[in-house]
PDB file of C-alpha atoms in Angstrom:
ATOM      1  CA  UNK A 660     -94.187 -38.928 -23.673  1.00  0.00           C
ATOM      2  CA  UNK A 661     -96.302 -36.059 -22.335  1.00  0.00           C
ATOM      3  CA  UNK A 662     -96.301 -33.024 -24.004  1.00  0.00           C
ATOM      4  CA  UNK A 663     -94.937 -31.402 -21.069  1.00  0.00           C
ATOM      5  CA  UNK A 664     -92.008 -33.779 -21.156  1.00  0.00           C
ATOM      6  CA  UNK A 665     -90.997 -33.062 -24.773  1.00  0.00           C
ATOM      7  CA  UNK A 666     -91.089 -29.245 -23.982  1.00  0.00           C
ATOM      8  CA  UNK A 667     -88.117 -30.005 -21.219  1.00  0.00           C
ATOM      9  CA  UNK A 668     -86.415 -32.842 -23.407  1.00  0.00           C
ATOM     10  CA  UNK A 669     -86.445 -29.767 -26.367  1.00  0.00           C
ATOM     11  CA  UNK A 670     -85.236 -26.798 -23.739  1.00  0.00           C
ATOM     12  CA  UNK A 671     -82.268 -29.408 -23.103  1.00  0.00           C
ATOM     13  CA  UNK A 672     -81.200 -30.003 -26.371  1.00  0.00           C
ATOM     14  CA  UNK A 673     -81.336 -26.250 -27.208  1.00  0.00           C
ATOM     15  CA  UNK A 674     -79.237 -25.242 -24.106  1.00  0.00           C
ATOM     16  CA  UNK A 675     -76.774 -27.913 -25.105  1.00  0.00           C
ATOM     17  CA  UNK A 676     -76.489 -26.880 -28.523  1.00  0.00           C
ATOM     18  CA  UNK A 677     -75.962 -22.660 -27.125  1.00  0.00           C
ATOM     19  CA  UNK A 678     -72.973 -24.149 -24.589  1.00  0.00           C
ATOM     20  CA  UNK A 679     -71.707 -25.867 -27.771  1.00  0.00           C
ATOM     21  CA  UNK A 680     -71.853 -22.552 -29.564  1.00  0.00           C
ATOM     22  CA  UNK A 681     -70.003 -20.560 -27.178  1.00  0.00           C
ATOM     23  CA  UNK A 682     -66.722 -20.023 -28.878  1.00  0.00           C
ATOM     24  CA  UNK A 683     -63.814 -22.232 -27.387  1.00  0.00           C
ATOM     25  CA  UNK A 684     -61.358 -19.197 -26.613  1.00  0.00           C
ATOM     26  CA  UNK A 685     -59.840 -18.774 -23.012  1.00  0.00           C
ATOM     27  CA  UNK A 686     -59.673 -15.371 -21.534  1.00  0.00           C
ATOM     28  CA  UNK A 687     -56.296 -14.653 -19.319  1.00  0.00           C
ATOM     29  CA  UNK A 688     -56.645 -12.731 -15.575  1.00  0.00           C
ATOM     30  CA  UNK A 689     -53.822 -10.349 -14.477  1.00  0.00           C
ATOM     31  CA  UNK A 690     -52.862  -8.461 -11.643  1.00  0.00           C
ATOM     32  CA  UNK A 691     -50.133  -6.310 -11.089  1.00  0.00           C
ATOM     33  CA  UNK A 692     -48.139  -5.161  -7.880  1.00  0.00           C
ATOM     34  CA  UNK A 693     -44.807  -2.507  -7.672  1.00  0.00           C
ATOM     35  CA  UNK A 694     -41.855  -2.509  -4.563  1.00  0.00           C
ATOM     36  CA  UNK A 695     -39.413   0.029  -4.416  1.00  0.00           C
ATOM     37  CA  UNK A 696     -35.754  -0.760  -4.029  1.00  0.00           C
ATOM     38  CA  UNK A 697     -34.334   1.833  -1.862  1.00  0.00           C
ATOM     39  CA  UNK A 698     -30.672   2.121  -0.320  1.00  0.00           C
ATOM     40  CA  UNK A 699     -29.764   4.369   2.544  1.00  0.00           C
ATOM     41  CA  UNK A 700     -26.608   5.750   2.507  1.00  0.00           C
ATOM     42  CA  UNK A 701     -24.946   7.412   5.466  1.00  0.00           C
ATOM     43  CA  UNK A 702     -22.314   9.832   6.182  1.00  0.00           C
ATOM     44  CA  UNK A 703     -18.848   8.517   5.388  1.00  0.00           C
ATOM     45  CA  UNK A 704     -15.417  10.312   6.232  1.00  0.00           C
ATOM     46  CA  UNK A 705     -11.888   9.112   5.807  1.00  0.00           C
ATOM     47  CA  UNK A 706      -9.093  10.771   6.455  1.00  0.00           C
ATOM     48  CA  UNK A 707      -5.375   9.618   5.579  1.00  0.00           C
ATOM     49  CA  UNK A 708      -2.067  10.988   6.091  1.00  0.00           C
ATOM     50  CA  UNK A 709       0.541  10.072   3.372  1.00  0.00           C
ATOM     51  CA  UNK A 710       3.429   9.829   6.029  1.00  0.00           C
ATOM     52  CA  UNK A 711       3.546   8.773   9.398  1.00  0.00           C
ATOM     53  CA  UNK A 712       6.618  10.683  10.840  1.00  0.00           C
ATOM     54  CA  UNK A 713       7.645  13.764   9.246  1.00  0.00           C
ATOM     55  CA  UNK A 714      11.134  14.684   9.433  1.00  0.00           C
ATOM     56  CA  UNK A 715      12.906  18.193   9.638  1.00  0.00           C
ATOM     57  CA  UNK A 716      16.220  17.333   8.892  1.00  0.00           C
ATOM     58  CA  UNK A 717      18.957  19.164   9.214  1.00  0.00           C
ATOM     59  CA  UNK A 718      17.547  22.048  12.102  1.00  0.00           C
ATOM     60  CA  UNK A 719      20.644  24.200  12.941  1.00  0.00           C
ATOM     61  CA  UNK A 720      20.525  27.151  15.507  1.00  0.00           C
ATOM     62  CA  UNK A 721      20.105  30.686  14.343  1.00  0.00           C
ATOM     63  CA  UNK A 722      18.857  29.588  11.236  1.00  0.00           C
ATOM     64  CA  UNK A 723      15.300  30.235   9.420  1.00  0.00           C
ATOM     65  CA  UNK A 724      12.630  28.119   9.566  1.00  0.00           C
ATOM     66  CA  UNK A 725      13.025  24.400   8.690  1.00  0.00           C
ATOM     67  CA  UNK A 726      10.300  23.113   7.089  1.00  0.00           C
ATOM     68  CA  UNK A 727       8.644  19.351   6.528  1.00  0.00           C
ATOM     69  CA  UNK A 728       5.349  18.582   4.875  1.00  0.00           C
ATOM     70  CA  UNK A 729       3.043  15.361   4.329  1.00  0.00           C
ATOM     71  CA  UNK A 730      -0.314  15.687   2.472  1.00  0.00           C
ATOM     72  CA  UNK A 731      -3.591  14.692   4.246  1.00  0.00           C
ATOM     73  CA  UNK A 732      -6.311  13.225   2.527  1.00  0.00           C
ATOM     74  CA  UNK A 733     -10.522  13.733   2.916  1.00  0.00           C
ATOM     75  CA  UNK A 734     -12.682  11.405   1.098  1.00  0.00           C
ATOM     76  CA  UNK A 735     -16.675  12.421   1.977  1.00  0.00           C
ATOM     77  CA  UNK A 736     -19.737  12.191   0.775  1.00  0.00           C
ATOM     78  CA  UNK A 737     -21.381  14.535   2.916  1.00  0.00           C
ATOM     79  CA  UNK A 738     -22.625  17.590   0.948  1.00  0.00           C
ATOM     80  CA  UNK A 739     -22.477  19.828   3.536  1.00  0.00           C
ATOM     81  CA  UNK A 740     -18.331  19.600   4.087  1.00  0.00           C
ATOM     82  CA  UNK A 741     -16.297  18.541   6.462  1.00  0.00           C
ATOM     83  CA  UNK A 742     -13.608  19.809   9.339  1.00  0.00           C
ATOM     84  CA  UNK A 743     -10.060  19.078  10.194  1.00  0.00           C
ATOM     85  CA  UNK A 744      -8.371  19.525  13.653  1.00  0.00           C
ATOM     86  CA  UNK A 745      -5.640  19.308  14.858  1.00  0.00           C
ATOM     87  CA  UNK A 746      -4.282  18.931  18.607  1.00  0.00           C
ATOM     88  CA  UNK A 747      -1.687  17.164  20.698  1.00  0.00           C
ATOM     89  CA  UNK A 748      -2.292  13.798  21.235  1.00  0.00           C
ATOM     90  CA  UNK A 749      -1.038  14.210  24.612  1.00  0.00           C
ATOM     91  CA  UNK A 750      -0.306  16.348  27.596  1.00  0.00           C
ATOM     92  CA  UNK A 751       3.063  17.713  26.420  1.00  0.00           C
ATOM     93  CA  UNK A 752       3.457  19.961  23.600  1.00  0.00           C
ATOM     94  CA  UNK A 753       6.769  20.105  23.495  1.00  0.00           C
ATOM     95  CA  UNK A 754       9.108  18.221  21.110  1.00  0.00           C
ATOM     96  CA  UNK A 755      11.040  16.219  23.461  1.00  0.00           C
ATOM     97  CA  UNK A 756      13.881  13.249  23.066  1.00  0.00           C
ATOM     98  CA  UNK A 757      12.829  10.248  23.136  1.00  0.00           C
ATOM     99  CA  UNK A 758      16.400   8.304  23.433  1.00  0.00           C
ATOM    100  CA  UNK A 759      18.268  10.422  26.326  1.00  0.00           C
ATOM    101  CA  UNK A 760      20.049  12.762  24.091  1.00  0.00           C
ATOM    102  CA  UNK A 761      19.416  16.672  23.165  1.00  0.00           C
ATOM    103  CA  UNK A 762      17.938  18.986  25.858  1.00  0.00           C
ATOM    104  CA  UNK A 763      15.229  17.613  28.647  1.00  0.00           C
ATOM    105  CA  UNK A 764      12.912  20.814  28.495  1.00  0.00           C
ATOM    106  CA  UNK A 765      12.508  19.967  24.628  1.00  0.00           C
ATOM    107  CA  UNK A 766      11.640  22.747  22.001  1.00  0.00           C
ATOM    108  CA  UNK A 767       8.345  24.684  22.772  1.00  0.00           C
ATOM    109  CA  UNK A 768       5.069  24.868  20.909  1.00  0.00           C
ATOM    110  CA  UNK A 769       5.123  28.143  19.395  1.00  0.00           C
ATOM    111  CA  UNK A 770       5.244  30.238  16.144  1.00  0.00           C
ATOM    112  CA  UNK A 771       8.653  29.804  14.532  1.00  0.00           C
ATOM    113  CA  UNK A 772      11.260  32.213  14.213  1.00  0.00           C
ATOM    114  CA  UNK A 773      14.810  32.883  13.875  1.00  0.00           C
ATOM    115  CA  UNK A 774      16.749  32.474  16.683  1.00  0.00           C
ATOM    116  CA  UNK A 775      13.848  30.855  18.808  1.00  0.00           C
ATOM    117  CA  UNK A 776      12.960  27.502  20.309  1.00  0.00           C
ATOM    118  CA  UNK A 777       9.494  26.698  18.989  1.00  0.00           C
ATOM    119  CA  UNK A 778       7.826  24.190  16.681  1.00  0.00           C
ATOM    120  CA  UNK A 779       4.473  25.372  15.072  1.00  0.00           C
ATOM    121  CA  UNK A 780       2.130  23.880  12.222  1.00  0.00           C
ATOM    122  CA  UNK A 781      -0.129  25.526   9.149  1.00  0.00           C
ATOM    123  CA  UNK A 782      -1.874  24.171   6.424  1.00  0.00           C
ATOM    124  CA  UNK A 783      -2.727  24.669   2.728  1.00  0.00           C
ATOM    125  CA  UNK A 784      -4.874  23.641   0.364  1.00  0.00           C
ATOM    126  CA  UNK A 785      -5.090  23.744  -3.822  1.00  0.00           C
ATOM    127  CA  UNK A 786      -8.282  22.079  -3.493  1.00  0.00           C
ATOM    128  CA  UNK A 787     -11.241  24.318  -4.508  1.00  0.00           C
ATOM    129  CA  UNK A 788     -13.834  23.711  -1.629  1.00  0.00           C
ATOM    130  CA  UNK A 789     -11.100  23.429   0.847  1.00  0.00           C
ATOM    131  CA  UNK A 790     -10.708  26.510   3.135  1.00  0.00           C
ATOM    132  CA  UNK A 791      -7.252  26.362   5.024  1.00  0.00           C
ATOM    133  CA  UNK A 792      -7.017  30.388   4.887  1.00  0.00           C
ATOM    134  CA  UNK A 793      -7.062  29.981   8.952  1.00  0.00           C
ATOM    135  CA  UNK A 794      -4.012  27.284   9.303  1.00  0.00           C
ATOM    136  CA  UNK A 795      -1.644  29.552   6.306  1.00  0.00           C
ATOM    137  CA  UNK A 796       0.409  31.260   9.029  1.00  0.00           C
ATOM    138  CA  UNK A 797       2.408  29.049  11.818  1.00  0.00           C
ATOM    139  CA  UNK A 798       0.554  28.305  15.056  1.00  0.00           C
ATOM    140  CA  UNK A 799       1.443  26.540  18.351  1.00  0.00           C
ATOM    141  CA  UNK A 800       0.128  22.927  18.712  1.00  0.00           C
ATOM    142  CA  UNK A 801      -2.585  22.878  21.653  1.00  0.00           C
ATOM    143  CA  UNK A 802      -3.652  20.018  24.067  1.00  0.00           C
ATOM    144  CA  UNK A 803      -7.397  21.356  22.023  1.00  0.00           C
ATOM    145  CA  UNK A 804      -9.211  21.130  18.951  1.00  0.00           C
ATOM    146  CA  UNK A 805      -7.796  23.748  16.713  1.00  0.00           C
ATOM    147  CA  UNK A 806      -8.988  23.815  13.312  1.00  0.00           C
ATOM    148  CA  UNK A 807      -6.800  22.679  10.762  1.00  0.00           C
ATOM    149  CA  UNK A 808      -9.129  22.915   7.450  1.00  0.00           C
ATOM    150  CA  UNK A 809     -12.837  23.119   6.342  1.00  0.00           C
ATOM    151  CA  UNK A 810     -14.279  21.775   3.393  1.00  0.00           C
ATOM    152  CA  UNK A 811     -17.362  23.371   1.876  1.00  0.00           C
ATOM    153  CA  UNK A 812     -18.926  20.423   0.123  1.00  0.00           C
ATOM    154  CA  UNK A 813     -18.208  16.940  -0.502  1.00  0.00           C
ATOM    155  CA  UNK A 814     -15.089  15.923  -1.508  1.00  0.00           C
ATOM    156  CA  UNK A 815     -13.833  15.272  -4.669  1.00  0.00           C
ATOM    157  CA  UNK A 816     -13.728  10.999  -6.017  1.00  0.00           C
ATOM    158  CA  UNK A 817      -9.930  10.963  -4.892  1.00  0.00           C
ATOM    159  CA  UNK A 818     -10.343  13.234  -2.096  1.00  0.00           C
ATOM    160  CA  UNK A 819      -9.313  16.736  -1.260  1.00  0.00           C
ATOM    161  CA  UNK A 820      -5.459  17.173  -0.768  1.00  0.00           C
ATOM    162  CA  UNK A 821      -4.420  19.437   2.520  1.00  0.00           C
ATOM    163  CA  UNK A 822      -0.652  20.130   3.212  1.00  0.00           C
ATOM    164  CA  UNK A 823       0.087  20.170   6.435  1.00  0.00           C
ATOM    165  CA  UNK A 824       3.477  21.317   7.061  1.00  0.00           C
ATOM    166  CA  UNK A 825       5.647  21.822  10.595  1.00  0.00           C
ATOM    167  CA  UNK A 826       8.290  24.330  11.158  1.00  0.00           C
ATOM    168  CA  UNK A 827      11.156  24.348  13.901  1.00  0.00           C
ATOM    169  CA  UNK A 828      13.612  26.746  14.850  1.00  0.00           C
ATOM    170  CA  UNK A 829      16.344  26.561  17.762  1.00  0.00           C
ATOM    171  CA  UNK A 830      18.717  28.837  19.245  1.00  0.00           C
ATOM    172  CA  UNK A 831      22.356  28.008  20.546  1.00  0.00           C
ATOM    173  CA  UNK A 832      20.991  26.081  24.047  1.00  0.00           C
ATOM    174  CA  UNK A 833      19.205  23.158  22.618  1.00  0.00           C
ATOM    175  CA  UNK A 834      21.226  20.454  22.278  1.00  0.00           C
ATOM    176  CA  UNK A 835      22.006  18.076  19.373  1.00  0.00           C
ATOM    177  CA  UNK A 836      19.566  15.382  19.104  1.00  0.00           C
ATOM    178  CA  UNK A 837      16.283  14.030  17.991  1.00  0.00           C
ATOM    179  CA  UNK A 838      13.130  15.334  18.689  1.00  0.00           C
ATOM    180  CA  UNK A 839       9.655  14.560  18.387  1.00  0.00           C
ATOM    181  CA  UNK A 840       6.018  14.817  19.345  1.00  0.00           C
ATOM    182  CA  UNK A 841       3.138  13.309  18.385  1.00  0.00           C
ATOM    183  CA  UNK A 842      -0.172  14.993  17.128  1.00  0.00           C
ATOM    184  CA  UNK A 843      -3.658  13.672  16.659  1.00  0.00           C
ATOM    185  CA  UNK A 844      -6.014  14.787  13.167  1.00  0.00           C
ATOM    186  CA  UNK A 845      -9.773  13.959  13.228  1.00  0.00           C
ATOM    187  CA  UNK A 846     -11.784  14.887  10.099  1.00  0.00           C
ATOM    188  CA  UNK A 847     -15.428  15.172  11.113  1.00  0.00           C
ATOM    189  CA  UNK A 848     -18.268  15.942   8.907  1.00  0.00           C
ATOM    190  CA  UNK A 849     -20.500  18.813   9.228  1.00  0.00           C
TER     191      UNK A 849
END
């Protein structure tokens, strides 16, 4: 063997003995990424009225007042409130007989009083963000929007409570009978 030979034969062994030297331990890569998980949760009104005919029982003429009451109900999550209204749900705002009997002209929208045709609504409200302060005193029922109740914020987990209560009084020339209208509440949010 050349000289030259046993220099490469020598540089072969030695790098063969430094890759056996190299200690036998593994070293472990890594990356690491993020997401976000994200809902988006809308506006949400419901509104609910605890009975669906309300009765005033027992309406004789001359007399004061009779009075009947349901509770409404406002579930929302939106923070800036919501609105009730109230209108007629059609073209007559008149409580009118349904089966032939009582008087054909009905019993007027109006405020209330003692010895007057008229049938009126107001509202309250024990709630704390629930402003009904504008529905406390009777008013007519209108073919429009009129507002019924405001809430300030959202509502509470079992919803803010609003009585809504209707009042009739008749005089001597209606009839005996039953009468009824029909009225429409929408709850919007602000």
């Amino acid at each position: 063997m050349s000289k030259m030979s046993k220099a490469i034969a020598a540089l072969g062994v030695v790098a063969g003995l430094g890759v056996a030297a190299l200690p036998l331990s593994s070293y472990a890569v890594s990356d690491t990424a993020t997401t976000t998980a994200q809902a988006i949760v809308g506006d949400s009104i419901v509104i609910t009225v605890a009975d669906a005919n309300v009765t005033m029982d027992n309406v004789m003429a001359n007399q004061e007042t009779n009075e009947a009451s349901t509770d409404i109900t406002i579930q929302t999550n939106n923070v800036s409130g919501y609105q009730v209204q109230i209108k007629d749900s059609d073209g007559e705002t008149a409580l009118k007989t349904t089966d032939g009997s009582g008087t054909n002209s009905g019993i007027a929208a109006g405020i209330p009083a003692k010895g007057t045709n008229a049938w009126g609504f107001k509202a309250s409200s024990t709630s704390s963000n629930v402003d009904a302060s504008s529905s406390d005193a009777y008013r007519a029922v209108k073919t429009s929007n009129q507002i019924l109740a405001e809430g300030t914020a959202a509502s509470t987990n079992d919803g803010d409570k609003i009585t809504l209560t209707f009042g009739v009084t008749v005089d001597t020339t209606i009839a005996a009978g039953t009468y009824s209208d029909e009225v429409t509440l929408t709850a919007s949010t602000k």
